């Protein structure tokens, strides 16, 4: 009675992508956005603008209602406080080991504040290397200074 | 009776750095290493080689025993499963929101595997921007493919 | 050997305030800041500028080293995931009950984004009321829109 | 056999609102209540009086049974001890950072007691600002003094 | 340098009580308060008025500074989310088993609201019974109705 | 294939009660038991004797099988270690704040032992009061002395 | 200033026992109690009567004050929700695996109720067996029937 | 498509037992095993041999496939780290209070090792007692000595 | 609409294996891989190459789509932070007891680094022994040295 | 007053080993035991026999009392439910990923039972490999069959 849910739309996207043989990079290019943002928005971790939602809906052959849902502000939930998947856990471990270091260097370079996770972007690239190719992750977030009043 | 501990050495480094008015970038340059690694090793999250341990000990005027301890393999412990400091929490949040996306893109670009957090390096830089300067974090880790046997 | 710690300074401030019979409102007025920010910085949850650190050090008769520590970027740690003190728990309960509502209204009024807890200020006031005086808490944080890239 | 549940009614309200293109502010105005309370009661975090339940049922075209359920005292449950959604987490962070400060100022201004979260109201408004508009949250709760006996 | 702490005062009270051979009931009677409140305030779970703090300080031969600390608003902390002591656990179990029942009956008798734990009092008495004496606990808290606005 | 479950019976009772317009007090009176016990047993937190199970089944028009299930020893499970509902949380808070006090007074009045939560009864009543009516909760449990052997 | 603590007394007992070369069985016999109860009371998990406290104090050469502390009602605290020591964990595992079975058989043999952990005793014995000797643990607790009222 | 599950078989056993009016003791006798083991295996906490699985399947009129499932090695899972049911919690409490004592006595009587929870058996019996009948639980597990190599 | 899931494929494999009377060792031999890897990949803890996925699909008579899913990179999730099944718990216990020892010996033999869990293989074998057969687990992982930069 | 503790002895061993420039392998050889067992017993995770305790005490120049403590049955405690150190975490991850596989293969090869973690031994060796040396861990534990009774 209440129509599609976010989970339905996520399932449809994954299924249509598998059947069409698309990659995230390919889909991202088609809608003119980065692969990181595109995957994230498709999985319900970011909201799409009207035109991006229409574009992805058309490309993957989803119903009209899906475009509406892709524009809503999602409630971002992750179930595992500590992720068990080894690929994601390594990122968690990096935060544990290097978090205080990143904090110290932000304070040294900028002052008392943080890197925003909202006004934020990221890329993941493959870097060739004779000793074994490397994953390169680049994050950029606006510096936000603590307010004093 | 059992001499200095890791905690003692960390405290001595922070105190000597404050009194000398050094920065992490400055100390890193003096010992010929990156600021991220230097801070991390000084805080007991990485082990130093003999020459780096001697160099930092000399620069900061620490006792000989400190150089020995800085060369030991530390047991890396963080107390808070979810970090409360806002600057570090934002990094945890990024893992929660974008972790599955990074995983999906690594699989798309490399195959079934992960980015190593051991054969790994990182930098933190300040990027000028008219709308507000940005923190740039670059991580690079060797791709490790899952073994099948 | 490593001088004063944050905890020492916090203890000194509380002790000096008690002996001098000061209030937080009084101290705040003397250093020209709000009571919320002043208490928070004194307790190690915010960093002071040089002049505010000097001012409070002088007013309360603290040693010079205290002023240096009050200017450092503190690592903000709270031990209890769910606070047990009834006065603080009620605030946690408000977040549990009304958090999704605040989120929905921010999205309705602004779009997909959040209220910053960094570019942020707050006041606590007493409002007279014949049925019983009321506590008024006013928070103001910059709206931050999610980036798409 | 046991008729509608709270979850059914919440789903119906969200679906009807989306189809009718209503806003929470619009619905709130129609039933003569504030947007915060209206959203909260519609989501099952507050009970409605008979006339408000009838009004919202009529406006959104819900079945009669829905009005009965909206009048029942809901059991207020939130699943995540620490909320992961960034918009809601920032509120949790504010409680962690400023909770002890709010407590100290309530005690200074009122005596030993708390701000009620039951005899309580709240508003969320948009404040224009040349440096970026701000979210303003105002809470008001009755002061309750600890009893001694 | 910062004088007595709450913990010091609690320890002094317990020690002085043991040496003097007092009971909580006896101390309560001497200061004109109930045994429940008296024990609770002596253990740092409630604040004393000036005259009660002076009275107990005098009776137990504590230093002047103790009276000041007994008047401060304590931060109420319990370490164990689920208490292990069998005597206290049984109370926790009663909340688990009968909590929803108490809620249902409050709603039936009063409407949508709660029993205050702040405007609250309690007694513990021994009731003789041929099948074995019984512990009687009586709690009374002001009914607080949820506000709608 | 395996017939009704406890959850089915609980749902049927709530639904039948709502349709019949009964109160818990009314049902309790009809089966000659207290409202606390009646609600608790109906919700699956206590087992009924054969005659009480038959009585409530008849009054609410439930199927025969329901009476059998109401006589079984339920496994008492509560999902939330710390309850979030404000009405139930206040009871948890009372255990946290006053639990050690109740323990101390039981020891003072009885010796080393506890109040039973099994050989136990409870009532909830409304007490009129010009400053606002009060909820009165009375618990009575048999004193059990620790055995030494 | 506040004299001996429970922890002091526990430490003294362990030290004196080691120096005297006593066993728990030997100490238990000397004070005329069982080894289980004796160890448990010596470790602060049970209170001693005056004569047993005097006896053990004399046997082990402890100061007078220790006898007083051994008579106080201890607050029973265990730090690990799930014990890590393999010998103790196996007992926890038995509760996990066989707990529902014990419950089912108690209900079958007695009715709706529990085995008391207060009016309770236990023994640990060695049983010779050609396939390897066995540990035998016997527990006996009074059956307590749930009250209905 | 994948046939019966463990949960299905458990449900069938409970239902058939209720309809047949059997007791666990009765079923156990019919298959020639102890009541503790029989209940435990029927609930999926132990695997049955082929003949016991056939016997119980025949007695209770279960389908053939059930006998196969009852022979598989179950994965033993309990959801609640700390059990809430009062009857099972008391066993958990006994482990908390007496676990270190059992460990100490095993070490005193056997040496450095544990009681096996695998090569293990248990009985639950009713012991008549004029002061109230008692539950007797007897556990026997093979002593396993720690290996040194 | 979105076809088979991982869970479906896992269920099909277990069911087909049971009906065919295969063992893991047998299936592993048929597809030319080790039993550990084969079980792990079949349960969704490792991804298969195209030919292995085709082989197992054919052997067990699974639909074509299953082969596609078996090739996808699974998200490795385990629900229980501490496993309750005794067979798996013992492995967890070994990590708790011997983890620091393994770490110390790796550091002694290799330097500052770890054993990879990605470039990793394992076998489980039965070793005959007159005192009782033994389970032998052999793990081999590439040594990864911490990077310094 | 109560002499040395386990922690004291552990600290002494680590300090003496560092000063003497010993390795674990060297110490193990001197006392005629394996390196894994030697490190584990030295760190308080296993008890030593009298001769091994005397040997290690003599080799490292520890006081006589240390030998007594090394012979006591230690209570094995690890603080972190999920270890954060990357070297130890990888072992935890292996249990999470491969635990159910090890269980399935044990059942296939032996029947319903487990690998003992008590009658257990382990080795850690370095295996040369042109693609990078490998860590080899071999565990061997006695198979224990579940008892049926």
Short mmCIF file of C-alpha atoms in Angstrom, two decimals, chain B residues 32-120:
data_model
loop_
_atom_site.label_atom_id
_atom_site.label_comp_id
_atom_site.label_asym_id
_atom_site.label_seq_id
_atom_site.Cartn_x
_atom_site.Cartn_y
_atom_site.Cartn_z
CA UNK B 32 63.86 12.69 7.41
CA UNK B 33 60.46 11.06 7.65
CA UNK B 34 56.87 12.17 6.94
CA UNK B 35 54.87 14.03 9.60
CA UNK B 36 52.16 11.32 9.72
CA UNK B 37 54.61 8.52 10.36
CA UNK B 38 56.67 10.62 12.79
CA UNK B 39 53.72 11.55 15.00
CA UNK B 40 52.39 8.03 14.87
CA UNK B 41 55.71 6.44 15.87
CA UNK B 42 56.25 9.04 18.59
CA UNK B 43 52.84 8.22 20.06
CA UNK B 44 53.60 4.48 20.12
CA UNK B 45 51.59 3.41 17.08
CA UNK B 46 54.63 2.46 14.97
CA UNK B 47 58.15 1.18 15.69
CA UNK B 48 61.23 3.22 14.75
CA UNK B 49 64.40 1.94 13.15
CA UNK B 50 67.56 2.37 15.19
CA UNK B 51 68.73 5.53 13.42
CA UNK B 52 65.35 7.27 13.57
CA UNK B 53 65.02 6.41 17.23
CA UNK B 54 68.49 7.82 17.90
CA UNK B 55 67.76 10.93 15.88
CA UNK B 56 64.53 11.82 17.66
CA UNK B 57 66.07 11.04 21.03
CA UNK B 58 68.93 13.39 20.36
CA UNK B 59 66.78 16.19 18.94
CA UNK B 60 64.45 16.17 21.93
CA UNK B 61 67.07 15.45 24.55
CA UNK B 62 65.60 12.17 25.75
CA UNK B 63 67.54 9.54 27.73
CA UNK B 64 69.26 6.63 25.92
CA UNK B 65 66.69 4.10 27.13
CA UNK B 66 63.97 5.95 25.24
CA UNK B 67 65.65 5.05 21.96
CA UNK B 68 65.43 1.37 22.81
CA UNK B 69 61.75 1.55 23.62
CA UNK B 70 60.97 3.47 20.44
CA UNK B 71 62.37 0.51 18.48
CA UNK B 72 60.14 -2.10 20.05
CA UNK B 73 57.03 -3.38 18.26
CA UNK B 74 54.20 -1.62 20.06
CA UNK B 75 50.91 -3.28 20.88
CA UNK B 76 48.42 -0.95 19.20
CA UNK B 77 45.48 -0.32 21.49
CA UNK B 78 42.65 2.19 21.20
CA UNK B 79 40.22 2.35 24.06
CA UNK B 80 37.10 3.71 22.38
CA UNK B 81 35.33 1.42 19.94
CA UNK B 82 33.55 4.50 18.62
CA UNK B 83 35.79 7.57 19.10
CA UNK B 84 34.08 10.54 20.80
CA UNK B 85 36.46 13.31 19.77
CA UNK B 86 34.61 15.14 16.94
CA UNK B 87 37.72 15.37 14.76
CA UNK B 88 38.34 11.61 14.95
CA UNK B 89 34.64 10.69 14.92
CA UNK B 90 34.22 12.30 11.49
CA UNK B 91 36.75 9.77 10.16
CA UNK B 92 34.81 6.94 11.77
CA UNK B 93 31.64 8.31 10.18
CA UNK B 94 33.31 8.35 6.77
CA UNK B 95 34.11 4.65 7.19
CA UNK B 96 30.49 3.97 8.14
CA UNK B 97 29.02 5.94 5.24
CA UNK B 98 31.60 5.25 2.50
CA UNK B 99 33.15 1.94 3.60
CA UNK B 100 30.87 -0.23 1.43
CA UNK B 101 31.48 2.15 -1.48
CA UNK B 102 35.26 1.88 -1.18
CA UNK B 103 34.88 -1.91 -1.01
CA UNK B 104 32.72 -1.98 -4.15
CA UNK B 105 35.17 0.18 -6.11
CA UNK B 106 38.23 -1.82 -5.00
CA UNK B 107 36.47 -4.95 -6.22
CA UNK B 108 35.57 -3.27 -9.49
CA UNK B 109 39.10 -2.00 -10.15
CA UNK B 110 41.21 -4.85 -8.72
CA UNK B 111 39.15 -7.97 -8.06
CA UNK B 112 38.38 -9.73 -4.75
CA UNK B 113 40.75 -8.28 -2.20
CA UNK B 114 41.54 -5.38 0.11
CA UNK B 115 43.75 -2.34 0.60
CA UNK B 116 46.52 -3.17 3.08
CA UNK B 117 46.69 -1.14 6.28
CA UNK B 118 50.22 -2.44 6.90
CA UNK B 119 52.02 -1.74 3.61
CA UNK B 120 50.42 1.67 3.82
#
